[in-house]
Structures are given as C-alpha cells and as structure tokens.
Amino acid sequence: MPRWPPLCRVVLLPQRRQGKRGRKAAATTKHTGSPPGARRQQPADMLSSAHTCTETACHKLQARKRSRRLTRPAHSSRDTLPPLPAPPRGQQEDCMRLNPSFAGIALRSLLAVDLWASKRLGVCAAEGSAWGGARPLMKVVEVSGHGLPWLLGTAYGLCQSDSAATREVLLNLLFALLLDLVLVAVVKGLVKRRRPTHNKMDMFVTISVDKYSFPSGHATRAALVCRFVLHHLVLAVPLRVLVVLWALIVGISRVMLGRHNVTDVLFGLFLGYALYSVVEYCWLSPLSAPALFALWSS
C-alpha cells in the first residue's frame, strides 16, 4: 500500500474502554487512515489540499512582511541614517599605530637589525668581552680620531709654518675641523639618539652632546681628514693606502668599543666625505680671507 504524507494521514486514538467492536474499528482506522464506512481519499485530493495549505501560509507570511514595512519608521532606511560620530583623536592615533605604513615598518626593521648587529660586533666593549684584550689598542685608535689632538696639532703647525702654501692648507684644515665639530654637535642635539647600552662612558675628553650617538664624530672626522690629506698632500701609494685604512679602522673601532651603532658610523663616514666638498667650495685663500692670513703671518 502506498504511504501518504504525514499531514494527510488521520489517526484516531482508541478510548480506554472499548468493546470488541470498538477495538476492531480503531484497528481498521489505524491501518487504512480513515474510519470504516468513510470514502477513501484519493492521492490527487491530498496533494491539492497540501498545496492549498502551502499557498495560504505563503500569503500570510507576505502579508506579515508588508505590514512590518508599513509600520517601520522612516529614519530606519539605510540612505537616511545619520552619520556616525568620528572617533576621538586618541583612538585615531591607536588605529594609526595598529596600521603602520610600509616606510615605518621598514625603518623599524632596519633599526632592529642595526641594534642586533651593533651588539654582536661590540667585542671590545668591556674587559670581559670576547676581544677584551684588544680594548687598549682600540682606545689608542679612538684617541687618534679625536678632535682635540687634531685641533691642537693643526694650530701648532700653523704657528710654526713659514711657507704661505703650507699656511693656506693648514688654515683650511683648521676650518674643516671646526666646521666638523659644529655640524656633528648640531645633528647630535637634534637627533638625540642614546649610545648603545653596552657602552662604558670612559671616553677621552667628552662634552655635553657626546652622550648622544648619532652620528659618529670620529667617523665623520676620519673621512674628512682622509679625503683632505689625499687631495692636498703628495704621498706615496703605500702611505695613501695607510690613510684610507686608518679612516676605516677608526670607524670600525667605534662599533667594537660599543660607542656607536653601525648606522651611526656609516652616516658619519658619509657626512665627513660630503663635508669635504663644502670645504672645497668655501676654500680660504689670501684673496678671499686676507685678514686671516695676515693674522697668522704676523
């Protein structure tokens, strides 16, 4: 016998007290789905009644949705919603920190690599470091690149010179050293980058701005003096190589002693190299600065 949909099946529960005839009628109803004597419902009638029920339910659902649309307030439309207030300034800054730019990410990555490399290369930062035995030698190199010996030596040679050409070269070297000191002090005061944490403040003759690290004054001075000597002194090839090696060793010693980070030394070398071009452009001669030459000649 075919099985009809559950909605179309009619089941009559038997009563508690029934006779034999009542139990038989209930069994007939449970088996056939209709009471005895009733006309058997055809499948087509069942399907049509189920379809009618479905259409009625759909009409009721559509009518309910239509009534909700009519009773909804006018300002609930998406087009007429009021604009949301702007977040406070502090929240905007937090969003900017959470979403940094590509340049910010690259700069922070570069600084992280710089700090890591500087700490690994600071092998002479203390007596107990990996190369602590070479620390006295590195301190001698540090003194050779200090500004005070170069200023005193240049001033002494300028006072003892008898040649006008020598005085001109030494006077411009003194001007270059003074310009280097002023420029490095200004940049350090503006940037205010602290020295590495593994540095020992036992440097030779420091001033107030020497507590800052960027750029390296020794590296700037070494590059400036190296280029100045190579352009204005006639030296043999081995001596020229030694001058270049001295400038490089001065820069490397700053990282090995833990005085500076790697980027401080690299920028210092670049700054000193570029500073010589300024000195050449402002070259002092007896025609451009006669008062200075008259002072030193007397």
PDB file of C-alpha atoms in Angstrom:
ATOM      1  CA  MET A   1       0.000   0.000   0.000  1.00  0.00           C
ATOM      2  CA  PRO A   2       1.407   3.471  -0.827  1.00  0.00           C
ATOM      3  CA  ARG A   3       2.496   5.681   2.069  1.00  0.00           C
ATOM      4  CA  TRP A   4       0.905   9.148   2.081  1.00  0.00           C
ATOM      5  CA  PRO A   5       2.307  12.318   3.524  1.00  0.00           C
ATOM      6  CA  PRO A   6       2.043  12.679   7.290  1.00  0.00           C
ATOM      7  CA  LEU A   7      -0.233  15.716   7.011  1.00  0.00           C
ATOM      8  CA  CYS A   8      -2.806  13.730   5.113  1.00  0.00           C
ATOM      9  CA  ARG A   9      -2.885  10.758   7.465  1.00  0.00           C
ATOM     10  CA  VAL A  10      -5.606  10.749  10.080  1.00  0.00           C
ATOM     11  CA  VAL A  11      -5.012   8.678  13.189  1.00  0.00           C
ATOM     12  CA  LEU A  12      -7.783   8.183  15.802  1.00  0.00           C
ATOM     13  CA  LEU A  13      -6.570   7.182  19.206  1.00  0.00           C
ATOM     14  CA  PRO A  14      -8.744   4.458  20.812  1.00  0.00           C
ATOM     15  CA  GLN A  15     -10.544   5.214  24.015  1.00  0.00           C
ATOM     16  CA  ARG A  16      -9.740   3.476  27.259  1.00  0.00           C
ATOM     17  CA  ARG A  17     -12.936   1.433  27.458  1.00  0.00           C
ATOM     18  CA  GLN A  18     -13.969  -0.070  24.207  1.00  0.00           C
ATOM     19  CA  GLY A  19     -15.757  -3.125  23.293  1.00  0.00           C
ATOM     20  CA  LYS A  20     -14.697  -5.700  20.812  1.00  0.00           C
ATOM     21  CA  ARG A  21     -16.376  -3.832  18.014  1.00  0.00           C
ATOM     22  CA  GLY A  22     -14.719  -0.542  19.028  1.00  0.00           C
ATOM     23  CA  ARG A  23     -11.271  -2.116  19.088  1.00  0.00           C
ATOM     24  CA  LYS A  24     -11.831  -3.558  15.635  1.00  0.00           C
ATOM     25  CA  ALA A  25     -12.949  -0.183  14.269  1.00  0.00           C
ATOM     26  CA  ALA A  26      -9.891   1.518  15.778  1.00  0.00           C
ATOM     27  CA  ALA A  27      -7.604  -1.086  14.241  1.00  0.00           C
ATOM     28  CA  THR A  28      -9.286  -0.540  10.857  1.00  0.00           C
ATOM     29  CA  THR A  29      -8.845   3.230  11.182  1.00  0.00           C
ATOM     30  CA  LYS A  30      -5.172   2.895  12.144  1.00  0.00           C
ATOM     31  CA  HIS A  31      -4.477   0.586   9.249  1.00  0.00           C
ATOM     32  CA  THR A  32      -6.338   2.414   6.478  1.00  0.00           C
ATOM     33  CA  GLY A  33      -6.096   6.032   7.724  1.00  0.00           C
ATOM     34  CA  SER A  34      -9.893   6.542   7.600  1.00  0.00           C
ATOM     35  CA  PRO A  35     -12.823   5.367   9.677  1.00  0.00           C
ATOM     36  CA  PRO A  36     -14.834   2.446   8.409  1.00  0.00           C
ATOM     37  CA  GLY A  37     -17.571   3.384   6.053  1.00  0.00           C
ATOM     38  CA  ALA A  38     -15.842   6.639   5.058  1.00  0.00           C
ATOM     39  CA  ARG A  39     -14.894   7.307   1.476  1.00  0.00           C
ATOM     40  CA  ARG A  40     -11.215   6.676   0.802  1.00  0.00           C
ATOM     41  CA  GLN A  41      -9.334   9.881  -0.056  1.00  0.00           C
ATOM     42  CA  GLN A  42      -7.558   9.889  -3.393  1.00  0.00           C
ATOM     43  CA  PRO A  43      -3.848  10.963  -3.756  1.00  0.00           C
ATOM     44  CA  ALA A  44      -4.718  13.861  -6.027  1.00  0.00           C
ATOM     45  CA  ASP A  45      -7.101  15.282  -3.399  1.00  0.00           C
ATOM     46  CA  MET A  46      -4.426  15.005  -0.752  1.00  0.00           C
ATOM     47  CA  LEU A  47      -1.837  16.819  -2.875  1.00  0.00           C
ATOM     48  CA  SER A  48      -4.257  19.604  -3.770  1.00  0.00           C
ATOM     49  CA  SER A  49      -5.166  20.146  -0.111  1.00  0.00           C
ATOM     50  CA  ALA A  50      -1.462  20.256   0.863  1.00  0.00           C
ATOM     51  CA  HIS A  51      -0.789  22.777  -1.947  1.00  0.00           C
ATOM     52  CA  THR A  52      -3.691  24.904  -0.749  1.00  0.00           C
ATOM     53  CA  CYS A  53      -2.278  24.932   2.781  1.00  0.00           C
ATOM     54  CA  THR A  54       1.131  25.970   1.482  1.00  0.00           C
ATOM     55  CA  GLU A  55      -0.293  28.851  -0.565  1.00  0.00           C
ATOM     56  CA  THR A  56      -2.273  30.056   2.451  1.00  0.00           C
ATOM     57  CA  ALA A  57       0.847  30.049   4.624  1.00  0.00           C
ATOM     58  CA  CYS A  58       2.799  31.973   1.951  1.00  0.00           C
ATOM     59  CA  HIS A  59       0.057  34.607   1.688  1.00  0.00           C
ATOM     60  CA  LYS A  60       0.051  35.062   5.450  1.00  0.00           C
ATOM     61  CA  LEU A  61       3.836  35.439   5.517  1.00  0.00           C
ATOM     62  CA  GLN A  62       3.810  38.037   2.726  1.00  0.00           C
ATOM     63  CA  ALA A  63       1.071  39.983   4.456  1.00  0.00           C
ATOM     64  CA  ARG A  64       3.054  39.999   7.689  1.00  0.00           C
ATOM     65  CA  LYS A  65       6.183  41.324   5.915  1.00  0.00           C
ATOM     66  CA  ARG A  66       4.098  44.021   4.187  1.00  0.00           C
ATOM     67  CA  SER A  67       2.655  45.147   7.499  1.00  0.00           C
ATOM     68  CA  ARG A  68       6.166  45.367   9.026  1.00  0.00           C
ATOM     69  CA  ARG A  69       7.369  47.561   6.161  1.00  0.00           C
ATOM     70  CA  LEU A  70       4.418  49.890   6.575  1.00  0.00           C
ATOM     71  CA  THR A  71       4.908  50.215  10.342  1.00  0.00           C
ATOM     72  CA  ARG A  72       8.725  50.716  10.146  1.00  0.00           C
ATOM     73  CA  PRO A  73       9.813  54.332  10.950  1.00  0.00           C
ATOM     74  CA  ALA A  74      11.101  56.471   8.098  1.00  0.00           C
ATOM     75  CA  HIS A  75      14.530  57.193   9.622  1.00  0.00           C
ATOM     76  CA  SER A  76      15.406  53.474   9.690  1.00  0.00           C
ATOM     77  CA  SER A  77      16.243  53.496   5.983  1.00  0.00           C
ATOM     78  CA  ARG A  78      19.903  52.914   5.180  1.00  0.00           C
ATOM     79  CA  ASP A  79      20.095  56.025   2.985  1.00  0.00           C
ATOM     80  CA  THR A  80      18.740  58.327   5.682  1.00  0.00           C
ATOM     81  CA  LEU A  81      20.771  57.052   8.634  1.00  0.00           C
ATOM     82  CA  PRO A  82      22.575  59.827  10.497  1.00  0.00           C
ATOM     83  CA  PRO A  83      26.406  59.809  10.086  1.00  0.00           C
ATOM     84  CA  LEU A  84      28.390  58.134  12.817  1.00  0.00           C
ATOM     85  CA  PRO A  85      30.453  60.430  15.019  1.00  0.00           C
ATOM     86  CA  ALA A  86      34.220  60.497  14.369  1.00  0.00           C
ATOM     87  CA  PRO A  87      36.331  58.590  16.899  1.00  0.00           C
ATOM     88  CA  PRO A  88      38.361  60.617  19.371  1.00  0.00           C
ATOM     89  CA  ARG A  89      41.874  61.672  18.485  1.00  0.00           C
ATOM     90  CA  GLY A  90      43.443  59.150  20.820  1.00  0.00           C
ATOM     91  CA  GLN A  91      41.585  56.294  19.130  1.00  0.00           C
ATOM     92  CA  GLN A  92      42.678  57.577  15.714  1.00  0.00           C
ATOM     93  CA  GLU A  93      46.312  57.534  16.846  1.00  0.00           C
ATOM     94  CA  ASP A  94      45.864  54.000  18.146  1.00  0.00           C
ATOM     95  CA  CYS A  95      44.491  52.953  14.761  1.00  0.00           C
ATOM     96  CA  MET A  96      47.493  54.554  13.070  1.00  0.00           C
ATOM     97  CA  ARG A  97      49.826  52.639  15.345  1.00  0.00           C
ATOM     98  CA  LEU A  98      47.997  49.401  14.648  1.00  0.00           C
ATOM     99  CA  ASN A  99      48.163  50.072  10.886  1.00  0.00           C
ATOM    100  CA  PRO A 100      51.659  51.468  10.264  1.00  0.00           C
ATOM    101  CA  SER A 101      52.878  52.402   6.818  1.00  0.00           C
ATOM    102  CA  PHE A 102      55.388  50.427   4.790  1.00  0.00           C
ATOM    103  CA  ALA A 103      58.080  53.052   5.435  1.00  0.00           C
ATOM    104  CA  GLY A 104      57.506  52.797   9.197  1.00  0.00           C
ATOM    105  CA  ILE A 105      57.779  49.008   9.116  1.00  0.00           C
ATOM    106  CA  ALA A 106      60.979  49.187   7.031  1.00  0.00           C
ATOM    107  CA  LEU A 107      62.524  51.779   9.360  1.00  0.00           C
ATOM    108  CA  ARG A 108      61.738  49.764  12.485  1.00  0.00           C
ATOM    109  CA  SER A 109      63.127  46.621  10.888  1.00  0.00           C
ATOM    110  CA  LEU A 110      66.322  48.477   9.942  1.00  0.00           C
ATOM    111  CA  LEU A 111      66.729  49.807  13.480  1.00  0.00           C
ATOM    112  CA  ALA A 112      66.199  46.331  14.928  1.00  0.00           C
ATOM    113  CA  VAL A 113      68.865  44.882  12.640  1.00  0.00           C
ATOM    114  CA  ASP A 114      71.168  47.800  13.493  1.00  0.00           C
ATOM    115  CA  LEU A 115      70.865  47.203  17.247  1.00  0.00           C
ATOM    116  CA  TRP A 116      71.368  43.470  16.855  1.00  0.00           C
ATOM    117  CA  ALA A 117      74.471  43.853  14.658  1.00  0.00           C
ATOM    118  CA  SER A 118      75.961  46.557  16.892  1.00  0.00           C
ATOM    119  CA  LYS A 119      75.626  44.359  19.966  1.00  0.00           C
ATOM    120  CA  ARG A 120      77.173  41.381  18.202  1.00  0.00           C
ATOM    121  CA  LEU A 121      80.111  43.472  16.905  1.00  0.00           C
ATOM    122  CA  GLY A 122      80.807  45.165  20.249  1.00  0.00           C
ATOM    123  CA  VAL A 123      83.504  42.616  21.065  1.00  0.00           C
ATOM    124  CA  CYS A 124      85.729  45.175  22.865  1.00  0.00           C
ATOM    125  CA  ALA A 125      83.012  46.933  24.849  1.00  0.00           C
ATOM    126  CA  ALA A 126      84.404  45.663  28.173  1.00  0.00           C
ATOM    127  CA  GLU A 127      87.405  43.818  29.552  1.00  0.00           C
ATOM    128  CA  GLY A 128      85.350  40.653  29.846  1.00  0.00           C
ATOM    129  CA  SER A 129      84.130  40.763  26.242  1.00  0.00           C
ATOM    130  CA  ALA A 130      85.191  38.316  23.543  1.00  0.00           C
ATOM    131  CA  TRP A 131      88.084  40.564  22.412  1.00  0.00           C
ATOM    132  CA  GLY A 132      88.549  42.393  25.697  1.00  0.00           C
ATOM    133  CA  GLY A 133      92.348  42.118  25.402  1.00  0.00           C
ATOM    134  CA  ALA A 134      92.309  44.371  22.322  1.00  0.00           C
ATOM    135  CA  ARG A 135      90.428  47.128  24.119  1.00  0.00           C
ATOM    136  CA  PRO A 136      93.574  49.213  24.978  1.00  0.00           C
ATOM    137  CA  LEU A 137      94.620  49.158  21.318  1.00  0.00           C
ATOM    138  CA  MET A 138      91.153  50.235  20.224  1.00  0.00           C
ATOM    139  CA  LYS A 139      91.292  53.122  22.706  1.00  0.00           C
ATOM    140  CA  VAL A 140      94.566  54.295  21.117  1.00  0.00           C
ATOM    141  CA  VAL A 141      92.784  54.308  17.742  1.00  0.00           C
ATOM    142  CA  GLU A 142      89.961  56.239  19.405  1.00  0.00           C
ATOM    143  CA  VAL A 143      92.359  58.963  20.560  1.00  0.00           C
ATOM    144  CA  SER A 144      93.873  59.183  17.062  1.00  0.00           C
ATOM    145  CA  GLY A 145      90.466  60.139  15.683  1.00  0.00           C
ATOM    146  CA  HIS A 146      89.525  62.555  18.469  1.00  0.00           C
ATOM    147  CA  GLY A 147      89.043  66.211  17.572  1.00  0.00           C
ATOM    148  CA  LEU A 148      91.245  67.698  20.286  1.00  0.00           C
ATOM    149  CA  PRO A 149      94.597  66.251  19.065  1.00  0.00           C
ATOM    150  CA  TRP A 150      93.791  67.272  15.501  1.00  0.00           C
ATOM    151  CA  LEU A 151      92.880  70.831  16.514  1.00  0.00           C
ATOM    152  CA  LEU A 152      95.983  71.284  18.659  1.00  0.00           C
ATOM    153  CA  GLY A 153      98.275  69.719  16.060  1.00  0.00           C
ATOM    154  CA  THR A 154      96.885  71.854  13.231  1.00  0.00           C
ATOM    155  CA  ALA A 155      97.121  75.054  15.258  1.00  0.00           C
ATOM    156  CA  TYR A 156     100.713  74.263  16.235  1.00  0.00           C
ATOM    157  CA  GLY A 157     101.726  73.537  12.632  1.00  0.00           C
ATOM    158  CA  LEU A 158     100.046  76.739  11.520  1.00  0.00           C
ATOM    159  CA  CYS A 159     102.064  78.745  14.028  1.00  0.00           C
ATOM    160  CA  GLN A 160     105.346  77.065  13.076  1.00  0.00           C
ATOM    161  CA  SER A 161     104.934  77.152   9.291  1.00  0.00           C
ATOM    162  CA  ASP A 162     106.987  79.578   7.203  1.00  0.00           C
ATOM    163  CA  SER A 163     105.514  78.795   3.794  1.00  0.00           C
ATOM    164  CA  ALA A 164     102.442  80.609   2.529  1.00  0.00           C
ATOM    165  CA  ALA A 165     101.204  77.464   0.745  1.00  0.00           C
ATOM    166  CA  THR A 166     101.547  75.403   3.923  1.00  0.00           C
ATOM    167  CA  ARG A 167      99.718  78.014   5.958  1.00  0.00           C
ATOM    168  CA  GLU A 168      96.912  78.052   3.417  1.00  0.00           C
ATOM    169  CA  VAL A 169      96.490  74.270   3.601  1.00  0.00           C
ATOM    170  CA  LEU A 170      96.662  74.167   7.394  1.00  0.00           C
ATOM    171  CA  LEU A 171      94.269  77.085   7.788  1.00  0.00           C
ATOM    172  CA  ASN A 172      91.691  75.319   5.647  1.00  0.00           C
ATOM    173  CA  LEU A 173      92.255  72.106   7.584  1.00  0.00           C
ATOM    174  CA  LEU A 174      91.566  74.009  10.807  1.00  0.00           C
ATOM    175  CA  PHE A 175      88.426  75.477   9.248  1.00  0.00           C
ATOM    176  CA  ALA A 176      87.303  71.976   8.205  1.00  0.00           C
ATOM    177  CA  LEU A 177      87.850  70.576  11.716  1.00  0.00           C
ATOM    178  CA  LEU A 178      85.881  73.405  13.334  1.00  0.00           C
ATOM    179  CA  LEU A 179      83.062  73.010  10.809  1.00  0.00           C
ATOM    180  CA  ASP A 180      83.013  69.286  11.532  1.00  0.00           C
ATOM    181  CA  LEU A 181      82.702  69.849  15.283  1.00  0.00           C
ATOM    182  CA  VAL A 182      79.841  72.327  14.883  1.00  0.00           C
ATOM    183  CA  LEU A 183      77.900  70.208  12.378  1.00  0.00           C
ATOM    184  CA  VAL A 184      78.206  66.970  14.373  1.00  0.00           C
ATOM    185  CA  ALA A 185      77.157  68.742  17.593  1.00  0.00           C
ATOM    186  CA  VAL A 186      74.070  70.210  15.892  1.00  0.00           C
ATOM    187  CA  VAL A 187      72.992  66.878  14.413  1.00  0.00           C
ATOM    188  CA  LYS A 188      73.520  65.068  17.713  1.00  0.00           C
ATOM    189  CA  GLY A 189      71.477  67.684  19.538  1.00  0.00           C
ATOM    190  CA  LEU A 190      68.638  67.350  17.030  1.00  0.00           C
ATOM    191  CA  VAL A 191      68.500  63.553  16.777  1.00  0.00           C
ATOM    192  CA  LYS A 192      69.339  62.778  20.443  1.00  0.00           C
ATOM    193  CA  ARG A 193      69.927  59.089  19.913  1.00  0.00           C
ATOM    194  CA  ARG A 194      71.319  57.416  23.008  1.00  0.00           C
ATOM    195  CA  ARG A 195      74.534  55.451  22.902  1.00  0.00           C
ATOM    196  CA  PRO A 196      74.350  51.629  22.993  1.00  0.00           C
ATOM    197  CA  THR A 197      73.508  50.100  26.338  1.00  0.00           C
ATOM    198  CA  HIS A 198      76.727  48.058  26.412  1.00  0.00           C
ATOM    199  CA  ASN A 199      78.918  51.179  26.129  1.00  0.00           C
ATOM    200  CA  LYS A 200      81.176  52.259  29.014  1.00  0.00           C
ATOM    201  CA  MET A 201      81.371  56.039  29.364  1.00  0.00           C
ATOM    202  CA  ASP A 202      85.183  56.148  29.704  1.00  0.00           C
ATOM    203  CA  MET A 203      85.797  58.131  26.536  1.00  0.00           C
ATOM    204  CA  PHE A 204      88.624  60.612  26.046  1.00  0.00           C
ATOM    205  CA  VAL A 205      87.580  64.257  26.737  1.00  0.00           C
ATOM    206  CA  THR A 206      83.801  64.414  26.225  1.00  0.00           C
ATOM    207  CA  ILE A 207      81.378  67.338  26.218  1.00  0.00           C
ATOM    208  CA  SER A 208      77.626  67.563  26.771  1.00  0.00           C
ATOM    209  CA  VAL A 209      76.486  66.363  23.342  1.00  0.00           C
ATOM    210  CA  ASP A 210      78.839  63.369  23.456  1.00  0.00           C
ATOM    211  CA  LYS A 211      76.231  61.452  25.433  1.00  0.00           C
ATOM    212  CA  TYR A 212      74.361  61.101  22.130  1.00  0.00           C
ATOM    213  CA  SER A 213      75.332  58.622  19.478  1.00  0.00           C
ATOM    214  CA  PHE A 214      74.161  59.761  16.028  1.00  0.00           C
ATOM    215  CA  PRO A 215      76.303  60.453  14.055  1.00  0.00           C
ATOM    216  CA  SER A 216      79.785  59.260  14.994  1.00  0.00           C
ATOM    217  CA  GLY A 217      82.072  62.288  15.265  1.00  0.00           C
ATOM    218  CA  HIS A 218      85.197  60.118  14.979  1.00  0.00           C
ATOM    219  CA  ALA A 219      83.939  58.552  11.740  1.00  0.00           C
ATOM    220  CA  THR A 220      82.980  61.963  10.317  1.00  0.00           C
ATOM    221  CA  ARG A 221      86.376  63.422  11.187  1.00  0.00           C
ATOM    222  CA  ALA A 222      88.263  60.399   9.855  1.00  0.00           C
ATOM    223  CA  ALA A 223      86.523  60.559   6.478  1.00  0.00           C
ATOM    224  CA  LEU A 224      87.014  64.331   6.261  1.00  0.00           C
ATOM    225  CA  VAL A 225      90.719  64.226   7.139  1.00  0.00           C
ATOM    226  CA  CYS A 226      91.322  61.241   4.862  1.00  0.00           C
ATOM    227  CA  ARG A 227      89.879  62.993   1.841  1.00  0.00           C
ATOM    228  CA  PHE A 228      91.612  66.268   2.719  1.00  0.00           C
ATOM    229  CA  VAL A 229      95.052  64.631   3.041  1.00  0.00           C
ATOM    230  CA  LEU A 230      94.677  62.629  -0.160  1.00  0.00           C
ATOM    231  CA  HIS A 231      93.822  65.783  -2.127  1.00  0.00           C
ATOM    232  CA  HIS A 232      96.370  68.237  -0.706  1.00  0.00           C
ATOM    233  CA  LEU A 233      99.399  66.184   0.291  1.00  0.00           C
ATOM    234  CA  VAL A 234     101.724  64.409  -2.099  1.00  0.00           C
ATOM    235  CA  LEU A 235     102.095  60.929  -0.655  1.00  0.00           C
ATOM    236  CA  ALA A 236     103.383  57.621  -1.935  1.00  0.00           C
ATOM    237  CA  VAL A 237     100.901  54.885  -2.715  1.00  0.00           C
ATOM    238  CA  PRO A 238     101.618  52.864   0.489  1.00  0.00           C
ATOM    239  CA  LEU A 239     101.038  55.968   2.607  1.00  0.00           C
ATOM    240  CA  ARG A 240      97.789  56.731   0.791  1.00  0.00           C
ATOM    241  CA  VAL A 241      96.628  53.169   1.491  1.00  0.00           C
ATOM    242  CA  LEU A 242      97.539  53.582   5.154  1.00  0.00           C
ATOM    243  CA  VAL A 243      95.499  56.801   5.375  1.00  0.00           C
ATOM    244  CA  VAL A 244      92.426  55.048   3.954  1.00  0.00           C
ATOM    245  CA  LEU A 245      92.923  52.070   6.290  1.00  0.00           C
ATOM    246  CA  TRP A 246      93.260  54.419   9.255  1.00  0.00           C
ATOM    247  CA  ALA A 247      89.902  56.046   8.461  1.00  0.00           C
ATOM    248  CA  LEU A 248      88.218  52.642   8.139  1.00  0.00           C
ATOM    249  CA  ILE A 249      89.789  51.306  11.357  1.00  0.00           C
ATOM    250  CA  VAL A 250      88.639  54.404  13.258  1.00  0.00           C
ATOM    251  CA  GLY A 251      85.069  53.773  12.111  1.00  0.00           C
ATOM    252  CA  ILE A 252      85.198  50.046  12.945  1.00  0.00           C
ATOM    253  CA  SER A 253      86.715  50.721  16.368  1.00  0.00           C
ATOM    254  CA  ARG A 254      83.679  52.817  17.320  1.00  0.00           C
ATOM    255  CA  VAL A 255      81.423  49.773  16.922  1.00  0.00           C
ATOM    256  CA  MET A 256      83.888  47.348  18.533  1.00  0.00           C
ATOM    257  CA  LEU A 257      84.222  49.563  21.604  1.00  0.00           C
ATOM    258  CA  GLY A 258      80.435  49.812  21.857  1.00  0.00           C
ATOM    259  CA  ARG A 259      80.500  53.600  21.444  1.00  0.00           C
ATOM    260  CA  HIS A 260      78.205  53.708  18.424  1.00  0.00           C
ATOM    261  CA  ASN A 261      75.773  51.645  16.416  1.00  0.00           C
ATOM    262  CA  VAL A 262      76.566  50.587  12.864  1.00  0.00           C
ATOM    263  CA  THR A 263      74.305  53.206  11.291  1.00  0.00           C
ATOM    264  CA  ASP A 264      75.975  55.967  13.337  1.00  0.00           C
ATOM    265  CA  VAL A 265      79.349  55.097  11.828  1.00  0.00           C
ATOM    266  CA  LEU A 266      78.054  54.675   8.287  1.00  0.00           C
ATOM    267  CA  PHE A 267      76.271  58.024   8.356  1.00  0.00           C
ATOM    268  CA  GLY A 268      79.340  59.628   9.925  1.00  0.00           C
ATOM    269  CA  LEU A 269      81.591  58.392   7.116  1.00  0.00           C
ATOM    270  CA  PHE A 270      79.142  59.683   4.530  1.00  0.00           C
ATOM    271  CA  LEU A 271      78.805  63.040   6.292  1.00  0.00           C
ATOM    272  CA  GLY A 272      82.573  63.524   6.514  1.00  0.00           C
ATOM    273  CA  TYR A 273      83.029  62.633   2.860  1.00  0.00           C
ATOM    274  CA  ALA A 274      80.356  65.153   1.848  1.00  0.00           C
ATOM    275  CA  LEU A 275      81.687  67.804   4.237  1.00  0.00           C
ATOM    276  CA  TYR A 276      84.960  67.995   2.345  1.00  0.00           C
ATOM    277  CA  SER A 277      83.052  69.210  -0.708  1.00  0.00           C
ATOM    278  CA  VAL A 278      81.755  72.124   1.393  1.00  0.00           C
ATOM    279  CA  VAL A 279      85.306  72.927   2.492  1.00  0.00           C
ATOM    280  CA  GLU A 280      86.497  72.911  -1.111  1.00  0.00           C
ATOM    281  CA  TYR A 281      83.646  75.207  -2.092  1.00  0.00           C
ATOM    282  CA  CYS A 282      84.464  77.632   0.745  1.00  0.00           C
ATOM    283  CA  TRP A 283      88.233  77.347   0.330  1.00  0.00           C
ATOM    284  CA  LEU A 284      90.078  80.093   2.180  1.00  0.00           C
ATOM    285  CA  SER A 285      92.855  81.871   0.290  1.00  0.00           C
ATOM    286  CA  PRO A 286      94.833  85.119   0.694  1.00  0.00           C
ATOM    287  CA  LEU A 287      92.415  86.724  -1.759  1.00  0.00           C
ATOM    288  CA  SER A 288      89.174  85.546  -0.078  1.00  0.00           C
ATOM    289  CA  ALA A 289      90.306  85.936   3.549  1.00  0.00           C
ATOM    290  CA  PRO A 290      93.311  88.310   3.666  1.00  0.00           C
ATOM    291  CA  ALA A 291      92.733  89.222   7.319  1.00  0.00           C
ATOM    292  CA  LEU A 292      93.198  85.644   8.497  1.00  0.00           C
ATOM    293  CA  PHE A 293      96.394  85.156   6.559  1.00  0.00           C
ATOM    294  CA  ALA A 294      97.726  88.469   7.779  1.00  0.00           C
ATOM    295  CA  LEU A 295      96.983  87.370  11.360  1.00  0.00           C
ATOM    296  CA  TRP A 296      98.840  84.094  11.041  1.00  0.00           C
ATOM    297  CA  SER A 297     101.747  85.579   9.072  1.00  0.00           C
ATOM    298  CA  SER A 298     102.396  88.143  11.748  1.00  0.00           C
TER     299      SER A 298
END
